């Protein structure tokens, strides 16, 4: 997949200066929201290894589940991310939540994921734990 100039996460930055640097170094995500945005961009760009790495070890998808997820993420057209709310999840915190909506087309139909995601620090950096 071609790397976009503008970051898919919605910040008005170049991909290389936004989620691209987090994809290269997960510790560059200083907040839970930054990690969540980087995960959205990873879905858009079908970066399966990053999705696995940014997922907590206890809730990480299996290899087969990740393979199916990547197949699905490549089959949809991602449109945009809307962050609704973030609770805690700042650099000094150990946990946080981010509520968001992710819009995409699947089989010609507009779809939306509305999720309140939990994040925690593992090995000194933010990771996705689960959805509430």
CSV table of N, CA and C in Angstrom, one decimal:
chain,number,residue,atom,x,y,z
A,1,UNK,N,0.8,-1.2,0.0
A,1,UNK,CA,0.0,0.0,0.0
A,1,UNK,C,0.9,1.2,0.0
A,2,UNK,N,0.5,2.2,-0.8
A,2,UNK,CA,1.2,3.5,-0.9
A,2,UNK,C,1.1,4.3,0.4
A,3,UNK,N,2.2,4.8,0.9
A,3,UNK,CA,2.2,5.7,2.1
A,3,UNK,C,1.6,7.0,1.7
A,4,UNK,N,0.6,7.5,2.4
A,4,UNK,CA,0.0,8.8,2.1
A,4,UNK,C,0.9,10.0,2.6
A,5,UNK,N,0.7,11.1,2.0
A,5,UNK,CA,1.5,12.3,2.4
A,5,UNK,C,0.8,12.8,3.7
A,6,UNK,N,-0.5,13.0,3.7
A,6,UNK,CA,-1.2,13.4,4.9
A,6,UNK,C,-1.5,12.2,5.8
A,7,UNK,N,-1.5,12.4,7.1
A,7,UNK,CA,-1.7,11.3,8.0
A,7,UNK,C,-3.2,10.9,8.0
A,8,UNK,N,-3.5,9.6,7.9
A,8,UNK,CA,-4.8,9.2,7.9
A,8,UNK,C,-5.6,9.4,9.2
A,9,UNK,N,-4.9,9.6,10.3
A,9,UNK,CA,-5.5,9.8,11.6
A,9,UNK,C,-6.3,11.1,11.8
A,10,UNK,N,-6.1,12.0,10.8
A,10,UNK,CA,-6.9,13.2,10.9
A,10,UNK,C,-6.2,14.4,11.4
A,11,UNK,N,-5.0,14.2,12.0
A,11,UNK,CA,-4.2,15.4,12.4
A,11,UNK,C,-3.7,16.1,11.1
A,12,UNK,N,-3.7,17.4,11.1
A,12,UNK,CA,-3.2,18.1,9.9
A,12,UNK,C,-1.6,18.1,9.8
A,13,UNK,N,-1.1,16.9,9.8
A,13,UNK,CA,0.4,16.7,9.7
A,13,UNK,C,0.7,15.7,8.6
A,14,UNK,N,1.9,15.7,8.1
A,14,UNK,CA,2.3,14.7,7.2
A,14,UNK,C,2.4,13.4,7.9
A,15,UNK,N,2.1,12.3,7.3
A,15,UNK,CA,2.2,10.9,7.9
A,15,UNK,C,3.5,10.7,8.5
A,16,UNK,N,4.6,11.1,7.9
A,16,UNK,CA,6.0,10.8,8.4
A,16,UNK,C,6.2,11.6,9.7
A,17,UNK,N,5.5,12.7,9.9
A,17,UNK,CA,5.7,13.5,11.2
A,17,UNK,C,4.6,13.2,12.2
A,18,UNK,N,3.8,12.2,11.9
A,18,UNK,CA,2.7,11.9,12.8
A,18,UNK,C,2.7,10.4,13.1
A,19,UNK,N,1.7,9.7,12.6
A,19,UNK,CA,1.7,8.3,12.9
A,19,UNK,C,2.8,7.5,12.3
A,20,UNK,N,3.4,8.0,11.3
A,20,UNK,CA,4.6,7.3,10.7
A,20,UNK,C,5.7,7.1,11.7
A,21,UNK,N,6.0,8.2,12.5
A,21,UNK,CA,7.1,8.0,13.4
A,21,UNK,C,6.7,7.1,14.6
A,22,UNK,N,5.4,7.0,14.9
A,22,UNK,CA,5.0,6.1,15.9
A,22,UNK,C,5.0,4.6,15.4
A,23,UNK,N,4.7,4.5,14.1
A,23,UNK,CA,4.8,3.1,13.5
A,23,UNK,C,6.2,2.7,13.5
A,24,UNK,N,7.2,3.6,13.4
A,24,UNK,CA,8.6,3.2,13.4
A,24,UNK,C,9.1,3.0,14.8
A,25,UNK,N,8.5,3.7,15.8
A,25,UNK,CA,9.0,3.7,17.2
A,25,UNK,C,7.7,3.9,18.1
A,26,UNK,N,7.2,2.8,18.6
A,26,UNK,CA,6.0,2.8,19.4
A,26,UNK,C,6.1,3.7,20.6
A,27,UNK,N,7.3,3.9,21.1
A,27,UNK,CA,7.5,4.8,22.3
A,27,UNK,C,7.3,6.2,22.0
A,28,UNK,N,7.1,6.6,20.7
A,28,UNK,CA,6.9,8.0,20.3
A,28,UNK,C,5.4,8.4,20.6
A,29,UNK,N,4.5,7.4,20.9
A,29,UNK,CA,3.1,7.7,21.3
A,29,UNK,C,3.2,8.0,22.8
A,30,UNK,N,3.1,9.3,23.1
A,30,UNK,CA,3.1,9.8,24.5
A,30,UNK,C,1.8,9.8,25.2
A,31,UNK,N,0.7,9.6,24.4
A,31,UNK,CA,-0.6,9.6,25.1
A,31,UNK,C,-1.4,8.4,24.5
A,32,UNK,N,-2.4,8.0,25.2
A,32,UNK,CA,-3.3,6.9,24.7
A,32,UNK,C,-4.0,7.4,23.4
A,33,UNK,N,-4.4,8.6,23.3
A,33,UNK,CA,-5.0,9.1,22.0
A,33,UNK,C,-4.0,9.0,20.8
A,34,UNK,N,-2.8,9.3,21.1
A,34,UNK,CA,-1.8,9.2,20.0
A,34,UNK,C,-1.7,7.7,19.5
A,35,UNK,N,-1.6,6.8,20.5
A,35,UNK,CA,-1.5,5.4,20.2
A,35,UNK,C,-2.8,5.0,19.4
A,36,UNK,N,-4.0,5.4,19.9
A,36,UNK,CA,-5.2,5.0,19.2
A,36,UNK,C,-5.2,5.6,17.8
A,37,UNK,N,-4.8,6.8,17.6
A,37,UNK,CA,-4.7,7.4,16.2
A,37,UNK,C,-3.8,6.6,15.3
A,38,UNK,N,-2.6,6.2,15.9
A,38,UNK,CA,-1.7,5.4,15.2
A,38,UNK,C,-2.2,4.0,14.8
A,39,UNK,N,-3.0,3.5,15.6
A,39,UNK,CA,-3.7,2.2,15.3
A,39,UNK,C,-4.7,2.4,14.2
A,40,UNK,N,-5.5,3.5,14.2
A,40,UNK,CA,-6.4,3.7,13.1
A,40,UNK,C,-5.6,3.8,11.8
A,41,UNK,N,-4.5,4.6,11.8
A,41,UNK,CA,-3.7,4.7,10.6
A,41,UNK,C,-3.1,3.3,10.2
A,42,UNK,N,-2.8,2.5,11.1
A,42,UNK,CA,-2.3,1.2,10.8
A,42,UNK,C,-3.4,0.3,10.2
A,43,UNK,N,-4.7,0.5,10.6
A,43,UNK,CA,-5.8,-0.2,9.9
A,43,UNK,C,-5.9,0.3,8.5
A,44,UNK,N,-5.8,1.6,8.3
A,44,UNK,CA,-5.9,2.2,6.9
A,44,UNK,C,-4.8,1.7,6.0
A,45,UNK,N,-3.6,1.6,6.6
A,45,UNK,CA,-2.5,1.2,5.8
A,45,UNK,C,-2.2,-0.3,5.9
A,46,UNK,N,-3.0,-1.1,6.6
A,46,UNK,CA,-2.9,-2.5,6.7
A,46,UNK,C,-1.5,-2.9,7.2
A,47,UNK,N,-1.1,-2.3,8.3
A,47,UNK,CA,0.1,-2.6,9.0
A,47,UNK,C,-0.1,-3.6,10.1
A,48,UNK,N,-0.2,-4.8,9.8
A,48,UNK,CA,-0.5,-5.9,10.7
A,48,UNK,C,0.5,-6.1,11.8
A,49,UNK,N,1.8,-6.0,11.5
A,49,UNK,CA,2.8,-6.1,12.5
A,49,UNK,C,2.6,-5.1,13.6
A,50,UNK,N,2.4,-3.8,13.2
A,50,UNK,CA,2.2,-2.8,14.1
A,50,UNK,C,0.9,-3.0,15.0
A,51,UNK,N,-0.2,-3.4,14.4
A,51,UNK,CA,-1.4,-3.7,15.1
A,51,UNK,C,-1.1,-4.7,16.2
A,52,UNK,N,-0.3,-5.7,15.9
A,52,UNK,CA,0.0,-6.8,16.9
A,52,UNK,C,0.9,-6.2,18.0
A,53,UNK,N,1.9,-5.4,17.6
A,53,UNK,CA,2.8,-4.8,18.6
A,53,UNK,C,2.1,-3.9,19.5
A,54,UNK,N,1.2,-3.1,19.0
A,54,UNK,CA,0.5,-2.1,19.8
A,54,UNK,C,-0.7,-2.6,20.6
A,55,UNK,N,-0.8,-3.9,20.6
A,55,UNK,CA,-1.9,-4.6,21.3
A,55,UNK,C,-1.3,-5.3,22.6
A,56,UNK,N,-2.0,-5.2,23.7
A,56,UNK,CA,-1.6,-5.7,25.0
A,56,UNK,C,-1.4,-7.2,24.8
A,57,UNK,N,-0.3,-7.8,25.4
A,57,UNK,CA,0.0,-9.2,25.3
A,57,UNK,C,-1.1,-10.1,25.7
A,58,UNK,N,-1.9,-9.7,26.7
A,58,UNK,CA,-2.9,-10.6,27.2
A,58,UNK,C,-4.2,-10.6,26.3
A,59,UNK,N,-4.4,-9.7,25.5
A,59,UNK,CA,-5.6,-9.6,24.6
A,59,UNK,C,-5.2,-9.6,23.1
A,60,UNK,N,-4.0,-9.8,22.8
A,60,UNK,CA,-3.5,-9.7,21.4
A,60,UNK,C,-4.2,-10.8,20.6
A,61,UNK,N,-4.6,-10.5,19.4
A,61,UNK,CA,-5.2,-11.5,18.5
A,61,UNK,C,-4.2,-12.6,18.1
A,62,UNK,N,-4.7,-13.8,17.9
A,62,UNK,CA,-3.8,-14.9,17.4
A,62,UNK,C,-3.3,-14.5,16.0
A,63,UNK,N,-2.4,-15.3,15.5
A,63,UNK,CA,-1.9,-15.1,14.1
A,63,UNK,C,-3.0,-15.3,13.1
A,64,UNK,N,-3.9,-16.3,13.3
A,64,UNK,CA,-5.0,-16.5,12.4
A,64,UNK,C,-6.0,-15.3,12.4
A,65,UNK,N,-6.3,-14.9,13.7
A,65,UNK,CA,-7.2,-13.7,13.8
A,65,UNK,C,-6.6,-12.5,13.2
A,66,UNK,N,-5.3,-12.2,13.3
A,66,UNK,CA,-4.7,-11.1,12.8
A,66,UNK,C,-4.7,-11.2,11.2
A,67,UNK,N,-4.5,-12.4,10.7
A,67,UNK,CA,-4.5,-12.6,9.3
A,67,UNK,C,-5.9,-12.2,8.7
A,68,UNK,N,-7.0,-12.7,9.4
A,68,UNK,CA,-8.3,-12.4,9.0
A,68,UNK,C,-8.6,-10.9,9.1
A,69,UNK,N,-8.2,-10.3,10.1
A,69,UNK,CA,-8.4,-8.8,10.3
A,69,UNK,C,-7.7,-8.0,9.2
A,70,UNK,N,-6.5,-8.4,8.8
A,70,UNK,CA,-5.8,-7.7,7.7
A,70,UNK,C,-6.5,-7.9,6.4
A,71,UNK,N,-7.0,-9.1,6.2
A,71,UNK,CA,-7.8,-9.3,4.9
A,71,UNK,C,-9.0,-8.4,4.9
A,72,UNK,N,-9.7,-8.3,6.1
A,72,UNK,CA,-10.9,-7.4,6.1
A,72,UNK,C,-10.5,-5.9,5.9
A,73,UNK,N,-9.4,-5.5,6.6
A,73,UNK,CA,-9.1,-4.1,6.6
A,73,UNK,C,-8.7,-3.6,5.2
A,74,UNK,N,-8.1,-4.6,4.4
A,74,UNK,CA,-7.8,-4.3,3.0
A,74,UNK,C,-9.0,-4.2,2.1
A,75,UNK,N,-10.1,-4.8,2.6
A,75,UNK,CA,-11.3,-4.9,1.7
A,75,UNK,C,-12.2,-3.7,1.9
A,76,UNK,N,-12.0,-2.9,2.9
A,76,UNK,CA,-12.9,-1.7,3.1
A,76,UNK,C,-12.1,-0.5,2.7
A,77,UNK,N,-12.9,0.6,2.5
A,77,UNK,CA,-12.3,1.9,2.2
A,77,UNK,C,-12.5,2.8,3.4
A,78,UNK,N,-11.4,3.1,4.0
A,78,UNK,CA,-11.4,3.9,5.3
A,78,UNK,C,-11.7,5.4,4.9
A,79,UNK,N,-12.5,6.0,5.6
A,79,UNK,CA,-12.9,7.4,5.3
A,79,UNK,C,-12.3,8.4,6.3
A,80,UNK,N,-12.6,8.2,7.6
A,80,UNK,CA,-12.1,9.2,8.5
A,80,UNK,C,-12.3,8.7,10.0
A,81,UNK,N,-11.5,9.3,10.8
A,81,UNK,CA,-11.6,9.0,12.3
A,81,UNK,C,-12.1,10.3,13.0
A,82,UNK,N,-13.0,10.1,13.9
A,82,UNK,CA,-13.5,11.2,14.7
A,82,UNK,C,-13.3,10.8,16.2
A,83,UNK,N,-12.4,11.5,16.9
A,83,UNK,CA,-12.2,11.3,18.3
A,83,UNK,C,-13.2,12.1,19.1
A,84,UNK,N,-14.0,11.4,19.9
A,84,UNK,CA,-15.1,12.0,20.7
A,84,UNK,C,-14.7,12.4,22.1
A,85,UNK,N,-13.8,11.6,22.7
A,85,UNK,CA,-13.5,11.9,24.1
A,85,UNK,C,-12.3,11.1,24.5
A,86,UNK,N,-11.5,11.6,25.4
A,86,UNK,CA,-10.3,10.9,26.0
A,86,UNK,C,-10.3,11.2,27.5
A,87,UNK,N,-10.2,10.1,28.2
A,87,UNK,CA,-10.1,10.2,29.7
A,87,UNK,C,-8.8,9.6,30.2
A,88,UNK,N,-8.1,10.4,31.0
A,88,UNK,CA,-6.7,10.1,31.4
A,88,UNK,C,-5.9,9.8,30.1
A,89,UNK,N,-4.9,8.9,30.2
A,89,UNK,CA,-4.2,8.5,29.0
A,89,UNK,C,-3.1,9.5,28.7
A,90,UNK,N,-2.7,10.4,29.6
A,90,UNK,CA,-1.7,11.4,29.3
A,90,UNK,C,-0.3,10.7,29.6
A,91,UNK,N,0.7,11.5,29.3
A,91,UNK,CA,2.1,10.9,29.4
A,91,UNK,C,2.4,10.3,30.8
A,92,UNK,N,1.9,11.0,31.8
A,92,UNK,CA,2.2,10.6,33.2
A,92,UNK,C,1.3,9.5,33.7
A,93,UNK,N,0.2,9.2,33.0
A,93,UNK,CA,-0.8,8.2,33.4
A,93,UNK,C,-0.4,6.8,33.0
A,94,UNK,N,-1.0,5.8,33.7
A,94,UNK,CA,-0.7,4.4,33.4
A,94,UNK,C,-1.9,3.7,32.6
A,95,UNK,N,-3.0,4.4,32.5
A,95,UNK,CA,-4.2,3.9,31.8
A,95,UNK,C,-5.0,5.1,31.3
A,96,UNK,N,-5.8,4.8,30.3
A,96,UNK,CA,-6.7,5.8,29.7
A,96,UNK,C,-7.7,5.2,28.8
A,97,UNK,N,-8.7,6.0,28.4
A,97,UNK,CA,-9.7,5.5,27.5
A,97,UNK,C,-9.8,6.6,26.4
A,98,UNK,N,-10.2,6.1,25.2
A,98,UNK,CA,-10.4,7.0,24.1
A,98,UNK,C,-11.7,6.5,23.4
A,99,UNK,N,-12.7,7.4,23.3
A,99,UNK,CA,-13.9,7.1,22.5
A,99,UNK,C,-13.8,7.7,21.1
A,100,UNK,N,-14.1,6.9,20.1
A,100,UNK,CA,-14.0,7.3,18.8
A,100,UNK,C,-15.0,6.7,17.9
A,101,UNK,N,-15.1,7.3,16.7
A,101,UNK,CA,-15.9,6.7,15.6
A,101,UNK,C,-15.0,6.6,14.4
A,102,UNK,N,-15.0,5.5,13.7
A,102,UNK,CA,-14.2,5.3,12.5
A,102,UNK,C,-15.2,5.0,11.4
A,103,UNK,N,-15.1,5.7,10.3
A,103,UNK,CA,-16.1,5.6,9.2
A,103,UNK,C,-15.4,4.9,8.0
A,104,UNK,N,-16.1,4.0,7.4
A,104,UNK,CA,-15.6,3.3,6.2
A,104,UNK,C,-16.7,2.8,5.3
A,105,UNK,N,-16.4,2.5,4.1
A,105,UNK,CA,-17.3,1.9,3.1
A,105,UNK,C,-16.9,0.4,3.1
A,106,UNK,N,-18.0,-0.4,3.1
A,106,UNK,CA,-17.8,-1.8,2.9
A,106,UNK,C,-19.0,-2.3,2.0
A,107,UNK,N,-18.6,-2.9,0.9
A,107,UNK,CA,-19.6,-3.3,-0.1
A,107,UNK,C,-20.6,-2.2,-0.5
A,108,UNK,N,-20.0,-1.0,-0.6
A,108,UNK,CA,-20.9,0.1,-1.1
A,108,UNK,C,-21.7,0.7,0.0
A,109,UNK,N,-21.6,0.3,1.2
A,109,UNK,CA,-22.4,0.8,2.3
A,109,UNK,C,-21.5,1.5,3.3
A,110,UNK,N,-22.0,2.7,3.8
A,110,UNK,CA,-21.3,3.4,4.8
A,110,UNK,C,-21.4,2.7,6.1
A,111,UNK,N,-20.3,2.4,6.8
A,111,UNK,CA,-20.3,1.7,8.1
A,111,UNK,C,-19.6,2.6,9.1
A,112,UNK,N,-19.7,2.3,10.3
A,112,UNK,CA,-19.1,3.0,11.4
A,112,UNK,C,-18.7,2.1,12.6
A,113,UNK,N,-17.5,2.2,13.1
A,113,UNK,CA,-17.2,1.6,14.3
A,113,UNK,C,-17.2,2.7,15.4
A,114,UNK,N,-18.0,2.5,16.4
A,114,UNK,CA,-18.1,3.4,17.6
A,114,UNK,C,-17.6,2.6,18.8
A,115,UNK,N,-16.5,3.0,19.3
A,115,UNK,CA,-15.8,2.2,20.4
A,115,UNK,C,-15.2,3.1,21.4
A,116,UNK,N,-15.2,2.6,22.6
A,116,UNK,CA,-14.5,3.2,23.8
A,116,UNK,C,-13.4,2.3,24.1
A,117,UNK,N,-12.2,2.6,23.7
A,117,UNK,CA,-11.1,1.8,23.8
A,117,UNK,C,-10.3,2.0,25.1
A,118,UNK,N,-9.8,1.0,25.7
A,118,UNK,CA,-9.0,1.1,26.9
A,118,UNK,C,-7.5,0.9,26.5
A,119,UNK,N,-6.7,1.7,27.1
A,119,UNK,CA,-5.2,1.6,26.9
A,119,UNK,C,-4.5,1.6,28.2
A,120,UNK,N,-3.4,0.9,28.2
A,120,UNK,CA,-2.5,0.8,29.4
A,120,UNK,C,-1.1,0.9,29.0
A,121,UNK,N,-0.2,1.2,29.9
A,121,UNK,CA,1.2,1.1,29.6
A,121,UNK,C,1.7,-0.3,29.9
A,122,UNK,N,2.5,-0.8,29.0
A,122,UNK,CA,3.1,-2.1,29.1
A,122,UNK,C,4.5,-2.0,28.6
A,123,UNK,N,5.5,-2.4,29.4
A,123,UNK,CA,6.9,-2.2,29.1
A,123,UNK,C,7.3,-0.7,28.8
A,124,UNK,N,6.6,0.2,29.5
A,124,UNK,CA,6.9,1.6,29.4
A,124,UNK,C,6.3,2.3,28.3
A,125,UNK,N,5.4,1.7,27.5
A,125,UNK,CA,4.7,2.4,26.4
A,125,UNK,C,3.3,2.0,26.3
A,126,UNK,N,2.5,2.9,25.6
A,126,UNK,CA,1.1,2.7,25.5
A,126,UNK,C,0.8,1.5,24.6
A,127,UNK,N,-0.3,0.7,25.0
A,127,UNK,CA,-0.8,-0.4,24.2
A,127,UNK,C,-2.3,-0.4,24.3
A,128,UNK,N,-3.0,-0.9,23.3
A,128,UNK,CA,-4.4,-1.1,23.3
A,128,UNK,C,-4.7,-2.4,24.2
A,129,UNK,N,-5.7,-2.2,25.1
A,129,UNK,CA,-6.1,-3.4,25.9
A,129,UNK,C,-7.3,-4.0,25.4
A,130,UNK,N,-8.4,-3.3,25.3
A,130,UNK,CA,-9.7,-3.8,24.8
A,130,UNK,C,-10.7,-2.7,24.6
A,131,UNK,N,-11.9,-3.1,24.1
A,131,UNK,CA,-12.9,-2.2,23.9
A,131,UNK,C,-14.0,-2.4,24.9
A,132,UNK,N,-14.6,-1.3,25.3
A,132,UNK,CA,-15.7,-1.4,26.3
A,132,UNK,C,-17.0,-1.1,25.6
